[in-house]
Structures are given as C-alpha cells and as structure tokens.
PDB file of C-alpha atoms and ligand atoms in Angstrom:
ATOM      1  CA  UNK A 134      88.823  25.633 123.516  1.00  0.00           C
ATOM      2  CA  UNK A 135      85.188  26.469 124.025  1.00  0.00           C
ATOM      3  CA  UNK A 136      82.916  23.485 123.971  1.00  0.00           C
ATOM      4  CA  UNK A 137      79.266  24.245 123.381  1.00  0.00           C
ATOM      5  CA  UNK A 138      76.740  21.516 123.951  1.00  0.00           C
ATOM      6  CA  UNK A 139      73.009  21.415 124.305  1.00  0.00           C
ATOM      7  CA  UNK A 140      73.648  21.293 128.005  1.00  0.00           C
ATOM      8  CA  UNK A 141      75.296  24.729 128.033  1.00  0.00           C
ATOM      9  CA  UNK A 142      78.631  26.392 127.510  1.00  0.00           C
ATOM     10  CA  UNK A 143      81.490  24.607 129.207  1.00  0.00           C
ATOM     11  CA  UNK A 144      84.338  26.838 128.187  1.00  0.00           C
ATOM     12  CA  UNK A 145      86.750  27.049 131.102  1.00  0.00           C
ATOM     13  CA  UNK A 146      90.402  26.118 130.699  1.00  0.00           C
ATOM     14  CA  UNK A 147      90.799  22.612 132.045  1.00  0.00           C
ATOM     15  CA  UNK A 148      93.602  20.105 132.243  1.00  0.00           C
ATOM     16  CA  UNK A 149      93.349  16.339 132.637  1.00  0.00           C
ATOM     17  CA  UNK A 150      90.241  14.864 134.169  1.00  0.00           C
ATOM     18  CA  UNK A 151      91.260  13.661 137.630  1.00  0.00           C
ATOM     19  CA  UNK A 152      87.977  12.143 138.774  1.00  0.00           C
ATOM     20  CA  UNK A 153      84.522  11.323 137.438  1.00  0.00           C
ATOM     21  CA  UNK A 154      81.765  10.896 139.965  1.00  0.00           C
ATOM     22  CA  UNK A 155      78.061  10.265 139.617  1.00  0.00           C
ATOM     23  CA  UNK A 156      77.062  13.921 139.365  1.00  0.00           C
ATOM     24  CA  UNK A 157      80.305  15.754 138.671  1.00  0.00           C
ATOM     25  CA  UNK A 158      83.598  15.601 136.816  1.00  0.00           C
ATOM     26  CA  UNK A 159      86.763  17.102 138.262  1.00  0.00           C
ATOM     27  CA  UNK A 160      89.625  18.411 136.087  1.00  0.00           C
ATOM     28  CA  UNK A 161      93.016  19.893 136.849  1.00  0.00           C
ATOM     29  CA  UNK A 162      92.598  23.658 137.003  1.00  0.00           C
ATOM     30  CA  UNK A 163      94.480  26.482 135.299  1.00  0.00           C
ATOM     31  CA  UNK A 164      96.631  27.210 138.376  1.00  0.00           C
ATOM     32  CA  UNK A 165      98.489  24.727 140.603  1.00  0.00           C
ATOM     33  CA  UNK A 166      96.406  23.576 143.556  1.00  0.00           C
ATOM     34  CA  UNK A 167      93.137  24.234 141.699  1.00  0.00           C
ATOM     35  CA  UNK A 168      90.498  21.997 140.187  1.00  0.00           C
ATOM     36  CA  UNK A 169      87.600  22.727 137.856  1.00  0.00           C
ATOM     37  CA  UNK A 170      84.379  20.992 138.893  1.00  0.00           C
ATOM     38  CA  UNK A 171      81.818  20.335 136.129  1.00  0.00           C
ATOM     39  CA  UNK A 172      78.253  19.528 137.218  1.00  0.00           C
ATOM     40  CA  UNK A 173      76.344  16.917 135.184  1.00  0.00           C
ATOM     41  CA  UNK A 174      72.608  16.286 134.846  1.00  0.00           C
ATOM     42  CA  UNK A 175      73.096  12.589 135.691  1.00  0.00           C
ATOM     43  CA  UNK A 176      71.347  11.358 138.808  1.00  0.00           C
ATOM     44  CA  UNK A 177      71.869   8.114 140.674  1.00  0.00           C
ATOM     45  CA  UNK A 178      70.354   6.706 143.833  1.00  0.00           C
ATOM     46  CA  UNK A 179      70.641   3.598 145.982  1.00  0.00           C
ATOM     47  CA  UNK A 180      74.389   3.326 145.451  1.00  0.00           C
ATOM     48  CA  UNK A 181      74.064   3.578 141.672  1.00  0.00           C
ATOM     49  CA  UNK A 182      71.256   1.020 141.253  1.00  0.00           C
ATOM     50  CA  UNK A 183      68.837   3.681 140.019  1.00  0.00           C
ATOM     51  CA  UNK A 184      70.049   5.963 137.243  1.00  0.00           C
ATOM     52  CA  UNK A 185      68.479   8.828 135.360  1.00  0.00           C
ATOM     53  CA  UNK A 186      68.782  12.378 134.143  1.00  0.00           C
ATOM     54  CA  UNK A 187      67.376  15.454 135.796  1.00  0.00           C
ATOM     55  CA  UNK A 188      67.340  18.043 133.009  1.00  0.00           C
ATOM     56  CA  UNK A 189      69.096  21.235 134.070  1.00  0.00           C
ATOM     57  CA  UNK A 190      70.242  19.800 137.417  1.00  0.00           C
ATOM     58  CA  UNK A 191      73.932  20.522 136.814  1.00  0.00           C
ATOM     59  CA  UNK A 192      73.305  24.208 136.185  1.00  0.00           C
ATOM     60  CA  UNK A 193      70.957  24.489 139.175  1.00  0.00           C
ATOM     61  CA  UNK A 194      73.214  22.617 141.612  1.00  0.00           C
ATOM     62  CA  UNK A 195      76.263  24.620 140.534  1.00  0.00           C
ATOM     63  CA  UNK A 196      74.323  27.874 141.165  1.00  0.00           C
ATOM     64  CA  UNK A 197      72.803  26.780 144.484  1.00  0.00           C
ATOM     65  CA  UNK A 198      76.020  25.306 145.843  1.00  0.00           C
ATOM     66  CA  UNK A 199      78.104  28.351 144.917  1.00  0.00           C
ATOM     67  CA  UNK A 200      75.637  30.759 146.530  1.00  0.00           C
ATOM     68  CA  UNK A 201      75.708  28.660 149.716  1.00  0.00           C
ATOM     69  CA  UNK A 202      79.505  28.292 149.724  1.00  0.00           C
ATOM     70  CA  UNK A 203      79.940  32.069 149.289  1.00  0.00           C
ATOM     71  CA  UNK A 204      77.433  32.651 152.108  1.00  0.00           C
ATOM     72  CA  UNK A 205      79.297  30.209 154.393  1.00  0.00           C
ATOM     73  CA  UNK A 206      82.645  31.872 153.555  1.00  0.00           C
ATOM     74  CA  UNK A 207      81.215  35.265 154.615  1.00  0.00           C
ATOM     75  CA  UNK A 208      80.315  33.624 157.935  1.00  0.00           C
ATOM     76  CA  UNK A 209      83.860  32.337 158.486  1.00  0.00           C
ATOM     77  CA  UNK A 210      83.609  28.766 157.167  1.00  0.00           C
ATOM     78  CA  UNK A 211      86.708  27.757 155.155  1.00  0.00           C
ATOM     79  CA  UNK A 212      85.638  26.111 151.878  1.00  0.00           C
ATOM     80  CA  UNK A 213      87.170  24.952 148.617  1.00  0.00           C
ATOM     81  CA  UNK A 214      85.205  27.547 146.602  1.00  0.00           C
ATOM     82  CA  UNK A 215      87.247  30.006 144.494  1.00  0.00           C
ATOM     83  CA  UNK A 216      85.002  31.310 141.694  1.00  0.00           C
ATOM     84  CA  UNK A 217      82.243  30.630 139.185  1.00  0.00           C
ATOM     85  CA  UNK A 218      83.582  29.804 135.722  1.00  0.00           C
ATOM     86  CA  UNK A 219      80.422  29.080 133.729  1.00  0.00           C
ATOM     87  CA  UNK A 220      76.894  27.911 134.368  1.00  0.00           C
ATOM     88  CA  UNK A 221      78.117  24.363 135.088  1.00  0.00           C
ATOM     89  CA  UNK A 222      81.735  24.945 136.075  1.00  0.00           C
ATOM     90  CA  UNK A 223      83.386  26.166 139.254  1.00  0.00           C
ATOM     91  CA  UNK A 224      87.010  26.761 140.167  1.00  0.00           C
ATOM     92  CA  UNK A 225      87.895  25.223 143.534  1.00  0.00           C
ATOM     93  CA  UNK A 226      91.003  24.619 145.620  1.00  0.00           C
ATOM     94  CA  UNK A 227      92.455  21.158 145.164  1.00  0.00           C
ATOM     95  CA  UNK A 228      92.025  19.386 148.503  1.00  0.00           C
ATOM     96  CA  UNK A 229      92.862  15.927 149.775  1.00  0.00           C
ATOM     97  CA  UNK A 230      89.407  14.612 150.534  1.00  0.00           C
ATOM     98  CA  UNK A 231      88.787  12.897 153.868  1.00  0.00           C
ATOM     99  CA  UNK A 232      87.030   9.684 152.716  1.00  0.00           C
ATOM    100  CA  UNK A 233      84.037  10.216 154.960  1.00  0.00           C
ATOM    101  CA  UNK A 234      80.549  11.574 154.260  1.00  0.00           C
ATOM    102  CA  UNK A 235      79.398  13.692 157.177  1.00  0.00           C
ATOM    103  CA  UNK A 236      75.618  13.706 157.588  1.00  0.00           C
ATOM    104  CA  UNK A 237      73.927  16.210 159.882  1.00  0.00           C
ATOM    105  CA  UNK A 238      70.323  15.465 160.821  1.00  0.00           C
ATOM    106  CA  UNK A 239      67.812  17.943 162.234  1.00  0.00           C
ATOM    107  CA  UNK A 240      64.905  15.538 161.776  1.00  0.00           C
ATOM    108  CA  UNK A 241      64.578  11.793 161.332  1.00  0.00           C
ATOM    109  CA  UNK A 242      64.417  10.788 157.653  1.00  0.00           C
ATOM    110  CA  UNK A 243      65.886   8.461 155.043  1.00  0.00           C
ATOM    111  CA  UNK A 244      68.331   5.828 156.240  1.00  0.00           C
ATOM    112  CA  UNK A 245      67.987   6.893 159.895  1.00  0.00           C
ATOM    113  CA  UNK A 246      64.225   6.325 159.789  1.00  0.00           C
ATOM    114  CA  UNK A 247      64.781   2.939 158.162  1.00  0.00           C
ATOM    115  CA  UNK A 248      67.641   1.791 160.399  1.00  0.00           C
ATOM    116  CA  UNK A 249      65.874   2.697 163.648  1.00  0.00           C
ATOM    117  CA  UNK A 250      62.289   2.007 162.612  1.00  0.00           C
ATOM    118  CA  UNK A 251      61.159   5.580 163.144  1.00  0.00           C
ATOM    119  CA  UNK A 252      58.626   7.669 161.209  1.00  0.00           C
ATOM    120  CA  UNK A 253      60.106  10.382 159.000  1.00  0.00           C
ATOM    121  CA  UNK A 254      59.782  13.954 160.204  1.00  0.00           C
ATOM    122  CA  UNK A 255      60.389  13.580 163.951  1.00  0.00           C
ATOM    123  CA  UNK A 256      62.277  16.702 165.040  1.00  0.00           C
ATOM    124  CA  UNK A 257      65.503  15.944 166.931  1.00  0.00           C
ATOM    125  CA  UNK A 258      66.172  18.100 170.031  1.00  0.00           C
ATOM    126  CA  UNK A 259      69.681  18.782 168.714  1.00  0.00           C
ATOM    127  CA  UNK A 260      71.412  17.866 165.475  1.00  0.00           C
ATOM    128  CA  UNK A 261      72.906  14.397 165.135  1.00  0.00           C
ATOM    129  CA  UNK A 262      76.193  14.028 163.231  1.00  0.00           C
ATOM    130  CA  UNK A 263      76.962  10.735 161.470  1.00  0.00           C
ATOM    131  CA  UNK A 264      79.973   9.501 159.483  1.00  0.00           C
ATOM    132  CA  UNK A 265      79.818   7.156 156.492  1.00  0.00           C
ATOM    133  CA  UNK A 266      82.926   5.634 154.916  1.00  0.00           C
ATOM    134  CA  UNK A 267      83.036   6.675 151.245  1.00  0.00           C
ATOM    135  CA  UNK A 268      83.271   3.311 149.529  1.00  0.00           C
ATOM    136  CA  UNK A 269      80.816   2.440 146.752  1.00  0.00           C
ATOM    137  CA  UNK A 270      81.723  -1.266 146.778  1.00  0.00           C
ATOM    138  CA  UNK A 271      80.670  -1.445 150.435  1.00  0.00           C
ATOM    139  CA  UNK A 272      77.654   0.846 149.990  1.00  0.00           C
ATOM    140  CA  UNK A 273      79.087   3.689 152.127  1.00  0.00           C
ATOM    141  CA  UNK A 274      78.784   1.975 155.551  1.00  0.00           C
ATOM    142  CA  UNK A 275      77.995   3.910 158.723  1.00  0.00           C
ATOM    143  CA  UNK A 276      81.127   4.270 160.875  1.00  0.00           C
ATOM    144  CA  UNK A 277      81.998   6.113 164.069  1.00  0.00           C
ATOM    145  CA  UNK A 278      84.680   8.570 165.123  1.00  0.00           C
ATOM    146  CA  UNK A 279      86.895   5.699 166.362  1.00  0.00           C
ATOM    147  CA  UNK A 280      86.875   4.096 162.917  1.00  0.00           C
ATOM    148  CA  UNK A 281      87.770   7.406 161.277  1.00  0.00           C
ATOM    149  CA  UNK A 282      90.818   8.003 163.508  1.00  0.00           C
ATOM    150  CA  UNK A 283      91.994   4.400 164.076  1.00  0.00           C
ATOM    151  CA  UNK A 284      91.910   3.659 160.348  1.00  0.00           C
ATOM    152  CA  UNK A 285      93.925   6.800 159.640  1.00  0.00           C
ATOM    153  CA  UNK A 286      91.296   8.611 157.536  1.00  0.00           C
ATOM    154  CA  UNK A 287      91.631  11.737 159.699  1.00  0.00           C
ATOM    155  CA  UNK A 288      93.405  12.712 162.926  1.00  0.00           C
ATOM    156  CA  UNK A 289      91.551  13.303 166.192  1.00  0.00           C
ATOM    157  CA  UNK A 290      92.092  17.050 165.794  1.00  0.00           C
ATOM    158  CA  UNK A 291      90.700  16.893 162.251  1.00  0.00           C
ATOM    159  CA  UNK A 292      87.638  14.919 163.347  1.00  0.00           C
ATOM    160  CA  UNK A 293      87.014  17.505 166.083  1.00  0.00           C
ATOM    161  CA  UNK A 294      87.364  20.320 163.535  1.00  0.00           C
ATOM    162  CA  UNK A 295      85.021  18.533 161.122  1.00  0.00           C
ATOM    163  CA  UNK A 296      82.396  18.000 163.828  1.00  0.00           C
ATOM    164  CA  UNK A 297      82.529  21.642 164.937  1.00  0.00           C
ATOM    165  CA  UNK A 298      82.360  22.878 161.340  1.00  0.00           C
ATOM    166  CA  UNK A 299      79.489  20.521 160.455  1.00  0.00           C
ATOM    167  CA  UNK A 300      77.362  21.760 163.374  1.00  0.00           C
ATOM    168  CA  UNK A 301      78.190  25.421 162.665  1.00  0.00           C
ATOM    169  CA  UNK A 302      77.339  24.929 158.972  1.00  0.00           C
ATOM    170  CA  UNK A 303      74.018  23.423 160.083  1.00  0.00           C
ATOM    171  CA  UNK A 304      73.224  26.508 162.168  1.00  0.00           C
ATOM    172  CA  UNK A 305      74.188  28.855 159.346  1.00  0.00           C
ATOM    173  CA  UNK A 306      72.190  26.919 156.750  1.00  0.00           C
ATOM    174  CA  UNK A 307      69.211  26.955 159.124  1.00  0.00           C
ATOM    175  CA  UNK A 308      69.486  30.749 159.342  1.00  0.00           C
ATOM    176  CA  UNK A 309      69.666  30.891 155.547  1.00  0.00           C
ATOM    177  CA  UNK A 310      66.747  28.588 154.789  1.00  0.00           C
ATOM    178  CA  UNK A 311      64.241  29.478 157.538  1.00  0.00           C
ATOM    179  CA  UNK A 312      63.336  32.894 156.042  1.00  0.00           C
ATOM    180  CA  UNK A 313      63.032  31.162 152.661  1.00  0.00           C
ATOM    181  CA  UNK A 314      60.326  28.826 153.918  1.00  0.00           C
ATOM    182  CA  UNK A 315      62.494  25.706 153.763  1.00  0.00           C
ATOM    183  CA  UNK A 316      62.973  23.136 156.526  1.00  0.00           C
ATOM    184  CA  UNK A 317      66.482  21.662 156.333  1.00  0.00           C
ATOM    185  CA  UNK A 318      65.801  18.065 157.364  1.00  0.00           C
ATOM    186  CA  UNK A 319      69.304  16.649 156.868  1.00  0.00           C
ATOM    187  CA  UNK A 320      72.344  17.163 154.674  1.00  0.00           C
ATOM    188  CA  UNK A 321      75.654  15.580 153.676  1.00  0.00           C
ATOM    189  CA  UNK A 322      79.011  17.327 153.739  1.00  0.00           C
ATOM    190  CA  UNK A 323      82.517  16.387 152.661  1.00  0.00           C
ATOM    191  CA  UNK A 324      85.738  17.905 153.912  1.00  0.00           C
ATOM    192  CA  UNK A 325      89.336  17.977 152.711  1.00  0.00           C
ATOM    193  CA  UNK A 326      92.804  19.185 153.659  1.00  0.00           C
ATOM    194  CA  UNK A 327      94.333  22.143 151.831  1.00  0.00           C
ATOM    195  CA  UNK A 328      98.060  22.493 151.054  1.00  0.00           C
ATOM    196  CA  UNK A 329      98.602  24.171 154.452  1.00  0.00           C
ATOM    197  CA  UNK A 330      96.909  21.261 156.225  1.00  0.00           C
ATOM    198  CA  UNK A 331      93.724  23.185 157.089  1.00  0.00           C
ATOM    199  CA  UNK A 332      90.331  21.477 156.961  1.00  0.00           C
ATOM    200  CA  UNK A 333      87.932  23.010 154.425  1.00  0.00           C
ATOM    201  CA  UNK A 334      84.403  22.247 153.300  1.00  0.00           C
ATOM    202  CA  UNK A 335      84.431  20.535 149.875  1.00  0.00           C
ATOM    203  CA  UNK A 336      81.996  18.934 147.404  1.00  0.00           C
ATOM    204  CA  UNK A 337      78.576  20.616 147.064  1.00  0.00           C
ATOM    205  CA  UNK A 338      75.476  21.625 148.992  1.00  0.00           C
ATOM    206  CA  UNK A 339      72.419  21.179 146.767  1.00  0.00           C
ATOM    207  CA  UNK A 340      69.090  19.342 146.458  1.00  0.00           C
ATOM    208  CA  UNK A 341      71.207  16.258 145.608  1.00  0.00           C
ATOM    209  CA  UNK A 342      72.859  16.322 149.026  1.00  0.00           C
ATOM    210  CA  UNK A 343      70.203  17.792 151.343  1.00  0.00           C
ATOM    211  CA  UNK A 344      66.627  17.055 152.299  1.00  0.00           C
ATOM    212  CA  UNK A 345      64.635  20.249 151.829  1.00  0.00           C
ATOM    213  CA  UNK A 346      60.957  20.285 152.830  1.00  0.00           C
ATOM    214  CA  UNK A 347      58.614  23.199 152.297  1.00  0.00           C
ATOM    215  CA  UNK A 348      58.227  24.564 155.829  1.00  0.00           C
ATOM    216  CA  UNK A 349      54.425  24.843 155.563  1.00  0.00           C
ATOM    217  CA  UNK A 350      53.242  21.974 153.366  1.00  0.00           C
ATOM    218  CA  UNK A 351      56.108  19.524 153.977  1.00  0.00           C
ATOM    219  CA  UNK A 352      56.435  19.066 150.221  1.00  0.00           C
ATOM    220  CA  UNK A 353      59.775  17.519 149.274  1.00  0.00           C
ATOM    221  CA  UNK A 354      61.998  19.850 147.230  1.00  0.00           C
ATOM    222  CA  UNK A 355      65.038  17.608 146.777  1.00  0.00           C
ATOM    223  CA  UNK A 356      66.415  14.399 145.301  1.00  0.00           C
ATOM    224  CA  UNK A 357      63.901  12.257 147.209  1.00  0.00           C
ATOM    225  CA  UNK A 358      61.471  13.183 144.370  1.00  0.00           C
ATOM    226  CA  UNK A 359      63.807  11.225 142.046  1.00  0.00           C
ATOM    227  CA  UNK A 360      64.673   8.449 144.533  1.00  0.00           C
ATOM    228  CA  UNK A 361      61.010   7.791 145.348  1.00  0.00           C
ATOM    229  CA  UNK A 362      59.493   8.442 141.879  1.00  0.00           C
ATOM    230  CA  UNK A 363      57.375  11.315 143.179  1.00  0.00           C
ATOM    231  CA  UNK A 364      57.412  13.285 139.888  1.00  0.00           C
ATOM    232  CA  UNK A 365      58.029  17.018 139.602  1.00  0.00           C
ATOM    233  CA  UNK A 366      61.773  16.523 140.025  1.00  0.00           C
ATOM    234  CA  UNK A 367      62.958  19.338 137.715  1.00  0.00           C
ATOM    235  CA  UNK A 368      60.305  21.659 139.150  1.00  0.00           C
ATOM    236  CA  UNK A 369      61.494  21.009 142.717  1.00  0.00           C
ATOM    237  CA  UNK A 370      65.125  21.787 141.826  1.00  0.00           C
ATOM    238  CA  UNK A 371      64.022  24.982 140.035  1.00  0.00           C
ATOM    239  CA  UNK A 372      61.905  25.997 143.040  1.00  0.00           C
ATOM    240  CA  UNK A 373      64.895  25.515 145.368  1.00  0.00           C
ATOM    241  CA  UNK A 374      67.057  27.697 143.110  1.00  0.00           C
ATOM    242  CA  UNK A 375      64.355  30.365 143.151  1.00  0.00           C
ATOM    243  CA  UNK A 376      64.212  30.327 146.956  1.00  0.00           C
ATOM    244  CA  UNK A 377      68.003  30.359 147.339  1.00  0.00           C
ATOM    245  CA  UNK A 378      68.246  33.375 145.016  1.00  0.00           C
ATOM    246  CA  UNK A 379      65.577  35.374 146.885  1.00  0.00           C
ATOM    247  CA  UNK A 380      67.027  38.192 148.966  1.00  0.00           C
ATOM    248  CA  UNK A 381      65.725  37.253 152.413  1.00  0.00           C
TER     249      UNK A 381
HETATM  250  N1  LIG B 519      73.302  11.871 151.056  1.00  0.00           N
HETATM  251  C1  LIG B 519      74.148  12.239 150.020  1.00  0.00           C
HETATM  252  N2  LIG B 519      74.921  11.267 149.431  1.00  0.00           N
HETATM  253  C2  LIG B 519      74.908   9.971 149.814  1.00  0.00           C
HETATM  254  C3  LIG B 519      74.041   9.605 150.872  1.00  0.00           C
HETATM  255  C4  LIG B 519      73.262  10.568 151.465  1.00  0.00           C
HETATM  256  O1  LIG B 519      74.204  13.398 149.649  1.00  0.00           O
HETATM  257  O2  LIG B 519      75.643   9.154 149.251  1.00  0.00           O
HETATM  258  C5  LIG B 519      72.466  12.893 151.715  1.00  0.00           C
HETATM  259  C6  LIG B 519      70.985  12.678 151.452  1.00  0.00           C
HETATM  260  O3  LIG B 519      70.577  13.454 150.343  1.00  0.00           O
HETATM  261  C7  LIG B 519      70.359  13.192 152.714  1.00  0.00           C
HETATM  262  C8  LIG B 519      71.408  12.917 153.788  1.00  0.00           C
HETATM  263  O4  LIG B 519      72.636  12.759 153.113  1.00  0.00           O
HETATM  264  O5  LIG B 519      70.145  14.587 152.651  1.00  0.00           O
HETATM  265  C9  LIG B 519      71.109  11.679 154.616  1.00  0.00           C
HETATM  266  O6  LIG B 519      70.915  10.603 153.756  1.00  0.00           O
HETATM  267  P1  LIG B 519      70.486   9.174 154.320  1.00  0.00           P
HETATM  268  O7  LIG B 519      71.574   8.635 155.194  1.00  0.00           O
HETATM  269  O8  LIG B 519      69.141   9.293 154.930  1.00  0.00           O
HETATM  270  O9  LIG B 519      70.500   8.254 153.062  1.00  0.00           O
HETATM  271  P2  LIG B 519      69.442   8.079 151.860  1.00  0.00           P
HETATM  272  O10 LIG B 519      68.259   7.394 152.459  1.00  0.00           O
HETATM  273  O11 LIG B 519      69.167   9.446 151.342  1.00  0.00           O
HETATM  274  O12 LIG B 519      70.248   7.271 150.907  1.00  0.00           O
END
C-alpha cells in the first residue's frame, strides 16, 4: 500500500515495525535479513528532555546518510546500506546492534568540553575514540573497552575491528568533507553484526549525529543549532545536503 502524507511518499513494502527510535522507525523488510528504515522529522536532545520538529529533516538525513554510506562502501567499509527506497526510506541489512555508541572526536566539543572543562574547538593531535553504553534510562554513560568486552556487549576482536573501522571512517569522512568546506568536529557511529558474524557500520551519518562547522567561519551546520536554540536549523540541514551533493 502506498501511504502519502504531507511529509512525503512512504510507499515501500514493509512488515511489522520492529523498533521506534527518536528519529527513525525500523520495519521488517521485504526479504529475510532486511529492514526498512524510515526517517522522521522529530528531533530530541539531552536524552529526550528537549523535543521538537525539524521540518524536512527526515528527507535530508536519509539523503545525506545514504550518500555517505555509499561513499564509504566504495572505500571498502562494510555497512548495512542496501538501497534507497523513497525520499525517507532506505533498505538495510538486518544487523544485531552492538549496544555502544562510538564517538570519534577530531576537536574538543560538546560533552568532552563540558566533562574536562575545555573550550570548544581545540584541535586534537589525533582522533579520540569514545564508547557510550546505549541506555536511555542511564543517559548513555561513558564506558571503556573493558566494560564493552567484560559485560559481553562485543568480543575483543569485535572491539578491535570497531576501533579500526571508526578511525578509518573518520579519515574517509575528512577526505570527503574537507573539499566541501566543512570541518568534521566529531561524530557518532553504531555498528552491528551481520548474519555471517561480520561487523558492519549501521545507523546513520547526518547532521543529527555529527558536528559540522563551516571550515572558514566556524558556523555550526548541525543539530547543535537545535540543541542550543541558535535558529536557522532547517537552513543548516539544507546547506549540509547541498554541500554533500556537490561533486568535489
Ligand atoms: N551524538 C549522537 N547521539 C547521541 C550523543 C551524541 O549522535 O546520543 C553525537 C553528537 O551529535 C556529536 C557527537 O556524537 O556529534 C559527540 O557528542 P557529545 O558526546 O559531545 O554529546 P552532546 O553534547 O552532543 O550530547
């Protein structure tokens, strides 16, 4: 059935909803081992305390994330991406998600600035990788590699693979964004296991999950405009889509 809403056509064949998150819904896909991800315009921050809508965000994030996932695949990164289904819907491989958010930081910002009492913007001499346990009730606490393995969330080999992939993805995204005039300050990744046991990049890469600063002016072009009530939220997301779509 084709469902047409003011938010756009959402016509892909979908089974049962298996998960509803803050910014996306996940349904069983048309083939075994597939899911359909549907991007919403809903935005939350501060562990759900702040809620709102960013008009058109779902369409923009779906586009940006799929372009980046296809780019990463061409560079040898295994991901969950299979194909675009509609402006808000993407077919992905069903993975078992490792319950850890992997943050890679090129510069000090956000929670790192706060936790360590540092000014935002300080460039790090090499990227710092952090793990956060995905648990809303606990507010996604910072954990280390020992927690991840000892608590059985991932094996040592998987953690090593995740760390290597996260750093390589950071390099590749840097190569993608530098010619587009964007400084990639930090970003969050999620990984999962496929049916063969391989680790693949999952979730999304978008202005919801990255800090993007204009390389010249430092202007924020990401979800911090929503978190910090800076205004121009929709415009920033649209500007990031424009830059991602430029042939650089
Ligand atoms: N991030 C995310 N989801 C989260 C927490 C963080 O996508 O639940 C992203 C965030 O957009 C930023 C990076 O991870 O690009 C680092 O976020 P930080 O730890 O500084 O937390 P914040 O202050 O953004 O909550």
